[in-house]
Short mmCIF file of C-alpha atoms in Angstrom, two decimals:
data_model
loop_
_atom_site.label_atom_id
_atom_site.label_comp_id
_atom_site.label_asym_id
_atom_site.label_seq_id
_atom_site.Cartn_x
_atom_site.Cartn_y
_atom_site.Cartn_z
CA MET A 15 -9.91 -31.26 -0.42
CA THR A 16 -11.64 -28.24 -1.95
CA SER A 17 -12.61 -28.63 -5.59
CA VAL A 18 -10.56 -26.87 -8.26
CA ASN A 19 -12.01 -24.80 -11.11
CA SER A 20 -10.96 -22.01 -13.41
CA ARG A 21 -12.15 -18.45 -12.88
CA ARG A 22 -11.46 -15.01 -14.28
CA TRP A 23 -10.00 -12.62 -11.73
CA SER A 24 -9.35 -8.88 -11.81
CA ASN A 25 -7.80 -6.61 -9.24
CA TRP A 26 -9.50 -3.70 -7.47
CA GLY A 27 -8.20 -1.16 -9.98
CA ARG A 28 -9.34 -3.32 -12.92
CA ASN A 29 -5.98 -2.99 -14.66
CA GLN A 30 -4.84 -6.59 -14.02
CA GLU A 31 -6.70 -9.78 -14.80
CA SER A 32 -6.15 -13.44 -15.60
CA ILE A 33 -7.89 -16.79 -15.84
CA ALA A 34 -6.45 -19.53 -13.64
CA GLU A 35 -7.41 -22.61 -11.68
CA VAL A 36 -8.55 -21.71 -8.20
CA LEU A 37 -7.34 -23.25 -4.95
CA LEU A 38 -9.28 -22.55 -1.74
CA PRO A 39 -7.37 -24.18 1.13
CA GLY A 40 -9.13 -24.29 4.46
CA GLY A 41 -6.09 -24.87 6.64
CA VAL A 42 -2.31 -25.05 6.81
CA ASP A 43 -2.17 -28.77 5.98
CA GLU A 44 -4.21 -28.17 2.86
CA VAL A 45 -1.93 -25.34 1.76
CA ALA A 46 1.10 -27.61 2.23
CA SER A 47 -0.56 -30.43 0.32
CA GLN A 48 -1.43 -28.19 -2.62
CA VAL A 49 2.10 -26.79 -2.77
CA LYS A 50 3.57 -30.31 -2.73
CA GLN A 51 1.27 -31.30 -5.59
CA ALA A 52 2.40 -28.27 -7.56
CA VAL A 53 6.07 -29.18 -7.06
CA GLU A 54 5.47 -32.78 -8.13
CA SER A 55 3.58 -31.74 -11.25
CA GLY A 56 5.82 -28.81 -12.20
CA ARG A 57 3.05 -26.25 -11.72
CA ARG A 58 2.96 -22.77 -10.22
CA ILE A 59 0.84 -21.19 -7.50
CA LYS A 60 0.20 -17.50 -7.01
CA VAL A 61 -1.43 -16.40 -3.76
CA VAL A 62 -3.99 -13.61 -4.02
CA GLY A 63 -5.25 -11.43 -1.19
CA SER A 64 -7.80 -8.68 -1.71
CA GLY A 65 -6.41 -7.60 -5.07
CA HIS A 66 -5.41 -4.07 -4.05
CA SER A 67 -2.06 -4.12 -5.87
CA PHE A 68 -1.90 -2.31 -9.21
CA THR A 69 1.16 -4.23 -10.40
CA PRO A 70 0.80 -7.80 -11.74
CA ILE A 71 2.31 -9.12 -8.48
CA ALA A 72 -0.83 -11.19 -7.79
CA VAL A 73 -1.54 -12.28 -11.38
CA ALA A 74 -1.70 -16.07 -11.55
CA GLU A 75 -0.58 -17.76 -14.74
CA ASP A 76 -1.36 -21.33 -13.64
CA GLN A 77 -3.04 -21.77 -10.25
CA ARG A 78 -4.48 -19.02 -8.07
CA MET A 79 -4.64 -19.64 -4.32
CA PHE A 80 -7.02 -17.65 -2.14
CA VAL A 81 -6.29 -17.76 1.59
CA HIS A 82 -9.37 -15.88 2.77
CA ARG A 83 -10.55 -18.97 4.69
CA LEU A 84 -7.40 -18.62 6.83
CA ASP A 85 -8.67 -15.53 8.62
CA GLY A 86 -8.84 -16.36 12.31
CA LEU A 87 -7.18 -15.15 15.49
CA VAL A 88 -4.48 -17.57 16.63
CA ALA A 89 -3.17 -16.08 19.87
CA VAL A 90 -2.79 -12.90 21.93
CA ASP A 91 0.31 -12.80 24.14
CA GLY A 92 0.59 -9.29 25.54
CA PRO A 93 1.44 -6.98 22.64
CA LEU A 94 2.20 -9.95 20.35
CA VAL A 95 -0.83 -10.94 18.32
CA THR A 96 -0.81 -13.89 15.92
CA VAL A 97 -3.46 -14.04 13.21
CA GLN A 98 -3.94 -16.14 10.14
CA ALA A 99 -2.54 -14.44 7.09
CA GLY A 100 -5.79 -14.16 5.14
CA MET A 101 -7.41 -11.89 7.74
CA PRO A 102 -8.33 -8.46 6.29
CA LEU A 103 -6.86 -5.44 8.04
CA SER A 104 -10.40 -4.24 8.78
CA THR A 105 -11.03 -7.42 10.76
CA LEU A 106 -7.61 -7.22 12.40
CA ASN A 107 -8.40 -3.73 13.65
CA GLU A 108 -11.63 -4.91 15.28
CA VAL A 109 -9.91 -7.93 16.84
CA LEU A 110 -7.17 -5.75 18.27
CA ALA A 111 -9.68 -3.24 19.67
CA GLU A 112 -11.48 -6.06 21.49
CA HIS A 113 -8.20 -6.82 23.26
CA GLY A 114 -7.32 -3.18 24.00
CA LEU A 115 -4.64 -3.11 21.28
CA ALA A 116 -3.95 -1.43 17.96
CA MET A 117 -1.49 -1.38 15.10
CA PRO A 118 1.04 1.42 15.71
CA ASN A 119 0.44 2.79 12.23
CA LEU A 120 -1.72 2.04 9.19
CA GLY A 121 -2.21 3.17 5.62
CA ASP A 122 -5.34 4.93 4.43
CA ILE A 123 -7.36 1.83 3.53
CA ASP A 124 -8.00 -1.40 5.44
CA ALA A 125 -9.23 -3.73 2.70
CA GLN A 126 -5.93 -5.62 2.25
CA THR A 127 -5.21 -8.96 3.86
CA VAL A 128 -2.47 -9.08 6.49
CA ALA A 129 -0.32 -11.19 4.16
CA GLY A 130 -0.82 -8.88 1.19
CA ALA A 131 -0.19 -5.74 3.21
CA ILE A 132 3.14 -6.85 4.64
CA SER A 133 4.31 -8.60 1.48
CA THR A 134 4.06 -5.52 -0.73
CA GLY A 135 5.35 -2.90 1.71
CA THR A 136 2.08 -1.22 2.71
CA HIS A 137 2.83 1.80 4.89
CA GLY A 138 1.26 4.79 6.54
CA THR A 139 2.90 8.05 7.48
CA GLY A 140 4.97 9.16 10.47
CA ILE A 141 8.72 9.60 10.83
CA ALA A 142 8.82 7.25 13.84
CA TYR A 143 7.28 4.43 11.77
CA SER A 144 8.01 2.46 8.63
CA THR A 145 6.21 -0.25 6.66
CA LEU A 146 3.69 -2.59 8.29
CA ALA A 147 6.28 -5.32 7.71
CA SER A 148 8.42 -3.71 10.41
CA CYS A 149 5.73 -4.75 12.95
CA VAL A 150 6.16 -8.43 12.07
CA GLU A 151 7.79 -10.50 14.83
CA ALA A 152 7.39 -13.95 13.27
CA VAL A 153 5.68 -15.74 10.40
CA THR A 154 4.64 -19.27 9.58
CA MET A 155 5.13 -20.06 5.92
CA VAL A 156 4.67 -22.98 3.57
CA THR A 157 7.85 -22.90 1.52
CA GLY A 158 8.55 -24.07 -2.01
CA ASP A 159 8.88 -27.75 -1.14
CA GLY A 160 5.60 -27.84 0.78
CA THR A 161 7.11 -27.81 4.27
CA VAL A 162 5.69 -25.62 7.04
CA GLN A 163 8.37 -23.42 8.61
CA ARG A 164 8.39 -20.79 11.35
CA PHE A 165 10.68 -17.75 10.98
CA ALA A 166 11.44 -15.20 13.71
CA ALA A 167 14.05 -12.63 14.69
CA GLY A 168 17.52 -14.19 14.58
CA ASP A 169 16.72 -16.51 11.70
CA PRO A 170 18.84 -15.65 8.65
CA GLU A 171 15.76 -15.60 6.41
CA PHE A 172 13.72 -13.30 8.66
CA PRO A 173 14.65 -9.94 7.05
CA ALA A 174 13.46 -11.40 3.74
CA VAL A 175 10.25 -13.17 4.74
CA ARG A 176 8.87 -10.09 6.53
CA LEU A 177 8.42 -8.48 3.10
CA GLY A 178 8.69 -11.28 0.58
CA LEU A 179 6.64 -10.15 -2.45
CA GLY A 180 4.92 -13.55 -2.39
CA ALA A 181 8.14 -14.96 -3.87
CA LEU A 182 9.28 -17.10 -0.94
CA GLY A 183 6.24 -19.10 0.10
CA VAL A 184 2.65 -18.97 1.29
CA LEU A 185 2.21 -17.03 4.54
CA VAL A 186 -0.28 -18.85 6.76
CA ASP A 187 0.04 -16.89 9.99
CA VAL A 188 1.75 -13.70 11.10
CA THR A 189 2.77 -12.47 14.56
CA LEU A 190 2.53 -8.69 14.90
CA ARG A 191 3.92 -6.46 17.62
CA CYS A 192 1.02 -4.20 18.53
CA VAL A 193 0.60 -1.32 20.97
CA PRO A 194 -2.04 -0.37 23.54
CA ALA A 195 -5.14 1.08 21.88
CA PHE A 196 -4.85 4.83 21.38
CA THR A 197 -6.81 7.87 20.26
CA LEU A 198 -5.74 10.28 17.56
CA LEU A 199 -6.46 13.97 17.28
CA ALA A 200 -6.82 14.75 13.58
CA ASP A 201 -6.34 18.22 12.15
CA GLU A 202 -7.18 18.51 8.45
CA ARG A 203 -7.19 21.78 6.53
CA PRO A 204 -6.66 23.28 3.07
CA MET A 205 -3.59 25.48 2.77
CA ALA A 206 -1.26 27.00 0.20
CA LEU A 207 1.26 24.43 -0.97
CA SER A 208 4.13 26.82 -0.22
CA ASP A 209 2.97 27.17 3.40
CA ILE A 210 2.79 23.41 3.79
CA LEU A 211 6.29 22.92 2.44
CA ALA A 212 7.62 25.70 4.69
CA GLY A 213 6.16 24.11 7.81
CA MET A 214 6.67 20.46 6.96
CA ASP A 215 9.91 19.82 8.85
CA GLU A 216 8.42 21.29 12.02
CA TRP A 217 5.21 19.27 11.73
CA ILE A 218 7.04 16.03 10.96
CA ALA A 219 9.02 16.48 14.16
CA SER A 220 6.11 17.52 16.38
CA ASP A 221 3.20 15.43 15.09
CA ASP A 222 2.96 11.66 15.03
CA HIS A 223 1.62 11.40 11.48
CA VAL A 224 1.75 14.01 8.71
CA GLU A 225 0.70 13.91 5.05
CA PHE A 226 -0.59 16.24 2.38
CA PHE A 227 -2.39 16.17 -0.94
CA TRP A 228 -1.47 18.64 -3.69
CA TYR A 229 -4.13 19.50 -6.27
CA PRO A 230 -2.62 19.67 -9.78
CA TYR A 231 -2.89 22.97 -11.70
CA THR A 232 -3.29 24.88 -8.42
CA ASP A 233 -1.12 26.20 -5.60
CA ARG A 234 -3.39 24.54 -3.03
CA ALA A 235 -3.04 21.40 -0.93
CA GLN A 236 -4.78 19.59 1.93
CA LEU A 237 -2.69 19.05 5.07
CA LYS A 238 -3.44 16.19 7.48
CA ARG A 239 -1.79 16.03 10.90
CA ASN A 240 -2.48 13.38 13.54
CA ARG A 241 -1.13 13.13 17.07
CA ARG A 242 -1.89 10.87 19.99
CA VAL A 243 -4.08 12.22 22.79
CA GLU A 244 -5.51 10.78 25.99
CA ALA A 245 -9.22 11.41 25.51
CA ASP A 246 -11.62 10.82 22.64
CA ASP A 247 -13.48 14.01 23.51
CA ARG A 248 -13.99 15.59 20.08
CA PRO A 249 -15.63 12.88 17.96
CA LEU A 250 -16.65 13.70 14.42
CA SER A 251 -20.42 13.95 14.06
CA ARG A 252 -22.03 11.25 11.95
CA PHE A 253 -23.30 13.86 9.50
CA ARG A 254 -19.90 15.55 9.08
CA GLY A 255 -18.24 12.19 8.60
CA TRP A 256 -20.79 11.22 5.95
CA LEU A 257 -20.56 14.61 4.23
CA ASP A 258 -16.75 14.70 3.97
CA ASP A 259 -15.74 11.04 3.71
CA ASP A 260 -18.68 9.56 1.85
CA PHE A 261 -20.57 12.22 -0.08
CA LEU A 262 -17.82 14.70 -1.04
CA SER A 263 -14.80 12.36 -1.15
CA ASN A 264 -16.59 9.52 -2.95
CA THR A 265 -19.98 10.35 -4.49
CA VAL A 266 -19.22 13.90 -5.64
CA TRP A 267 -15.61 13.07 -6.47
CA GLN A 268 -16.73 10.16 -8.67
CA GLY A 269 -18.94 12.52 -10.66
CA ALA A 270 -16.25 15.19 -10.90
CA CYS A 271 -13.73 12.67 -12.23
CA ALA A 272 -16.22 11.35 -14.77
CA VAL A 273 -16.81 14.90 -16.05
CA GLY A 274 -13.07 15.55 -16.22
CA ARG A 275 -12.46 12.34 -18.13
CA ARG A 276 -15.10 13.26 -20.72
CA PHE A 277 -14.22 16.97 -20.90
CA PRO A 278 -10.46 17.29 -20.16
CA ALA A 279 -10.47 21.09 -20.46
CA THR A 280 -12.55 21.26 -17.26
CA VAL A 281 -9.95 19.45 -15.14
CA PRO A 282 -7.98 22.51 -13.89
CA ALA A 283 -11.21 24.21 -12.81
CA ILE A 284 -12.43 21.03 -11.11
CA SER A 285 -9.09 20.73 -9.32
CA ALA A 286 -9.32 24.32 -8.12
CA VAL A 287 -12.84 23.81 -6.77
CA SER A 288 -11.88 20.50 -5.16
CA ALA A 289 -8.93 22.13 -3.40
CA ARG A 290 -11.35 24.34 -1.48
CA ALA A 291 -14.35 22.00 -1.17
CA LEU A 292 -13.29 20.36 2.10
CA SER A 293 -13.37 22.84 4.96
CA PRO A 294 -11.03 22.53 7.97
CA ARG A 295 -11.94 19.99 10.61
CA THR A 296 -10.46 18.83 13.89
CA TYR A 297 -11.69 15.71 15.64
CA THR A 298 -10.66 12.71 17.73
CA GLY A 299 -11.24 9.02 17.08
CA ARG A 300 -9.99 5.49 17.52
CA SER A 301 -6.65 5.25 15.73
CA ASP A 302 -7.61 2.90 12.91
CA ARG A 303 -10.78 4.87 12.20
CA VAL A 304 -8.74 8.04 11.79
CA PHE A 305 -6.04 6.36 9.68
CA CYS A 306 -8.40 4.56 7.28
CA SER A 307 -11.06 6.03 5.01
CA PRO A 308 -13.44 4.52 2.44
CA ARG A 309 -12.06 4.59 -1.10
CA ARG A 310 -14.77 3.78 -3.63
CA VAL A 311 -13.59 5.89 -6.57
CA LYS A 312 -11.39 3.58 -8.59
CA PHE A 313 -8.04 4.67 -10.02
CA THR A 314 -4.62 3.50 -11.11
CA GLU A 315 -1.61 4.47 -9.03
CA MET A 316 2.16 4.74 -8.96
CA GLU A 317 4.01 5.51 -5.75
CA TYR A 318 7.70 6.26 -5.35
CA GLU A 319 9.78 6.43 -2.20
CA VAL A 320 12.66 8.92 -2.34
CA PRO A 321 15.08 10.08 0.35
CA ARG A 322 13.24 12.66 2.41
CA ALA A 323 15.72 15.37 1.43
CA ALA A 324 14.81 14.87 -2.26
CA LEU A 325 11.13 15.76 -1.82
CA PRO A 326 11.44 19.51 -2.64
CA GLU A 327 13.09 18.67 -5.97
CA VAL A 328 10.27 16.27 -6.88
CA ILE A 329 7.50 18.69 -5.89
CA ALA A 330 9.15 21.58 -7.76
CA ALA A 331 9.35 19.49 -10.95
CA LEU A 332 5.76 18.24 -10.95
CA PRO A 333 3.96 21.30 -12.43
CA LYS A 334 6.22 21.34 -15.49
CA LEU A 335 5.91 17.56 -15.81
CA LEU A 336 2.10 17.81 -15.79
CA ASP A 337 2.04 20.66 -18.31
CA ALA A 338 4.04 18.53 -20.77
CA LEU A 339 1.55 15.65 -20.75
CA PRO A 340 -0.88 15.11 -23.65
CA PHE A 341 -3.78 14.83 -21.17
CA ARG A 342 -4.92 16.23 -17.83
CA VAL A 343 -4.33 14.69 -14.41
CA GLN A 344 -7.47 14.44 -12.30
CA PHE A 345 -6.27 13.12 -8.94
CA PRO A 346 -4.30 14.92 -6.23
CA VAL A 347 -0.69 13.96 -5.52
CA GLU A 348 -0.33 12.32 -2.10
CA VAL A 349 2.83 12.77 0.02
CA ARG A 350 3.67 10.80 3.17
CA PHE A 351 6.75 10.27 5.34
CA THR A 352 8.34 7.33 7.17
CA GLY A 353 11.46 6.55 9.14
CA ALA A 354 14.25 4.12 8.31
CA ASP A 355 13.47 0.42 7.99
CA ASP A 356 15.70 -2.65 8.32
CA VAL A 357 13.56 -4.97 6.17
CA TRP A 358 15.61 -5.89 3.12
CA LEU A 359 13.09 -5.07 0.38
CA SER A 360 11.35 -2.28 2.24
CA HIS A 361 11.22 0.89 0.16
CA GLY A 362 12.45 2.79 3.22
CA TYR A 363 15.37 0.48 3.94
CA GLY A 364 18.12 2.42 5.72
CA ARG A 365 16.78 5.97 5.34
CA GLU A 366 14.09 8.49 6.18
CA SER A 367 11.65 8.57 3.31
CA ALA A 368 9.16 10.68 1.47
CA TYR A 369 6.52 8.75 -0.46
CA ILE A 370 4.89 10.48 -3.42
CA ALA A 371 1.84 8.80 -4.97
CA VAL A 372 0.39 9.79 -8.33
CA HIS A 373 -3.00 8.58 -9.55
CA GLN A 374 -5.32 8.67 -12.52
CA PHE A 375 -9.08 8.05 -12.57
CA ILE A 376 -9.99 4.62 -13.90
CA GLY A 377 -10.30 4.60 -17.67
CA SER A 378 -8.12 7.70 -18.11
CA PRO A 379 -4.68 7.53 -19.78
CA TYR A 380 -1.81 7.27 -17.34
CA GLU A 381 1.32 5.66 -18.81
CA PRO A 382 3.07 8.83 -20.08
CA TYR A 383 2.42 10.45 -16.70
CA PHE A 384 3.72 7.50 -14.72
CA ARG A 385 6.77 7.00 -16.92
CA ALA A 386 7.71 10.67 -16.66
CA PHE A 387 7.26 10.55 -12.88
CA GLU A 388 9.43 7.44 -12.67
CA GLU A 389 12.13 9.13 -14.75
CA LEU A 390 12.05 12.00 -12.26
CA CYS A 391 12.36 9.83 -9.15
CA THR A 392 14.76 7.10 -10.28
CA PRO A 393 17.95 9.25 -10.49
CA LEU A 394 17.18 10.53 -6.98
CA GLY A 395 17.52 7.00 -5.62
CA GLY A 396 13.77 6.39 -5.81
CA ARG A 397 12.31 2.99 -5.05
CA PRO A 398 8.90 2.04 -6.49
CA HIS A 399 6.19 0.65 -4.25
CA TRP A 400 5.93 -3.08 -4.97
CA GLY A 401 2.14 -2.97 -5.19
CA LYS A 402 1.87 0.17 -7.32
CA LEU A 403 2.52 0.46 -11.05
CA HIS A 404 6.11 0.90 -12.15
CA TYR A 405 8.35 -0.07 -15.05
CA ARG A 406 11.57 -1.10 -13.29
CA ASP A 407 13.31 -4.46 -13.63
CA ALA A 408 15.85 -6.45 -11.62
CA GLU A 409 18.82 -4.77 -13.27
CA SER A 410 17.66 -1.29 -12.29
CA LEU A 411 16.34 -2.29 -8.86
CA ARG A 412 19.47 -4.08 -7.65
CA PRO A 413 21.50 -0.90 -7.00
CA ALA A 414 18.53 0.66 -5.21
CA TYR A 415 18.42 -2.11 -2.58
CA PRO A 416 21.68 -2.89 -0.71
CA ARG A 417 20.41 -6.35 0.31
CA PHE A 418 18.86 -7.28 -3.03
CA ASP A 419 21.18 -10.22 -3.68
CA ASP A 420 20.77 -11.43 -0.10
CA PHE A 421 17.03 -11.59 -0.73
CA LEU A 422 17.60 -13.58 -3.93
CA ALA A 423 19.76 -16.05 -2.01
CA VAL A 424 16.91 -16.64 0.46
CA ARG A 425 14.57 -17.11 -2.47
CA ASP A 426 16.85 -19.75 -3.93
CA ARG A 427 16.73 -21.65 -0.62
CA LEU A 428 13.01 -21.35 0.07
CA ASP A 429 11.61 -21.67 -3.47
CA PRO A 430 14.26 -23.36 -5.59
CA HIS A 431 11.63 -24.68 -8.04
CA ARG A 432 10.04 -21.22 -8.48
CA VAL A 433 6.62 -22.53 -7.55
CA PHE A 434 5.53 -19.04 -6.52
CA THR A 435 6.85 -17.00 -9.42
CA ASN A 436 5.03 -15.17 -12.19
CA ASP A 437 6.04 -12.78 -14.96
CA TYR A 438 6.13 -9.78 -12.61
CA LEU A 439 8.52 -11.50 -10.21
CA VAL A 440 10.71 -12.60 -13.11
CA ARG A 441 10.92 -8.97 -14.17
CA VAL A 442 11.68 -7.42 -10.79
CA LEU A 443 13.76 -10.25 -9.27
CA GLY A 444 15.19 -11.98 -12.31
CA GLY A 445 14.66 -15.55 -13.42
#
């Protein structure tokens, strides 16, 4: 049995931290044993992945369990790939490529663990796709009494355990439905925001993946369109990749944000320059390498899903919302799109969605901005991303999720002793 000690932990965004005893299981039997011990002693366990959630969803108040030692490949059976739940998405992408496979869609970073990504509703963009949890075909989980259970399609708990917020048990392996490896053609270019909004419905229908970034205090945005192609015949040069994705998007952006934080009056000018700094580029690449980019500039983030039809109202309200704030907003607003999902606590459950993400540079004030943005999105039926900052509670979330009480019933069966709860889960799910 791995030794136990107490350590201070903080998340990637440095806005959540706690001190807790650390559990480092090396296998499924050890996870089960540690859960059983917690039940017998009346203790709690909170599983932590890579710490990329901005909410306190991974904050441990008693014992913190890391599952990074459970990171191996279990089986490949055609398009069904089973991996241990602590495997990072970056490793998963390499494993899949070795077998001629890929995830059908990904978000824009690959640092999360498989368990963390599916449990919080991580998503990419593309109207034919939804959250990564929708790719889950089965899971093995250690439930709240320490038993090891397998859940798959047809099981009554399956729509809950695919996206369980860490509230139902400890995921130890996950079976994903993958697709044959594919190449993406990426087209990225600055444009007027009005032109992007005018063409968005056409691009969403014709391209596989569409997103854009609006630069506050300007009328400019960056449009990104990806579609599948047969040949990887236009690779991005190493220098251009370094210049855009490393130097400009990280090194220079870090400095620009630091200047804006110290001298807020410069932020609109910095935003205007940034909106035109990245020139158009078109290139091909392996799907995961096009989807995912390095993100080294730290920030805090809120992301709201709204019905796709509500997006114009949100975008139209943002300039006035920003002008009313007592500080300047340094980061672009990111907008992505997904199709309907059937996972009970998926943000996109039952409808086509627009996701709008707002950010602030680390160390800059954000709460008035995020609260105002939440007040804008909530009456439109908005659902907050489970891993991004928000201020909602169970009472306000219940009407937003038609299967909310069904999820709670599964929680009562799988974790009746609330071994896996913390203050965040009490707030968003109730006691």
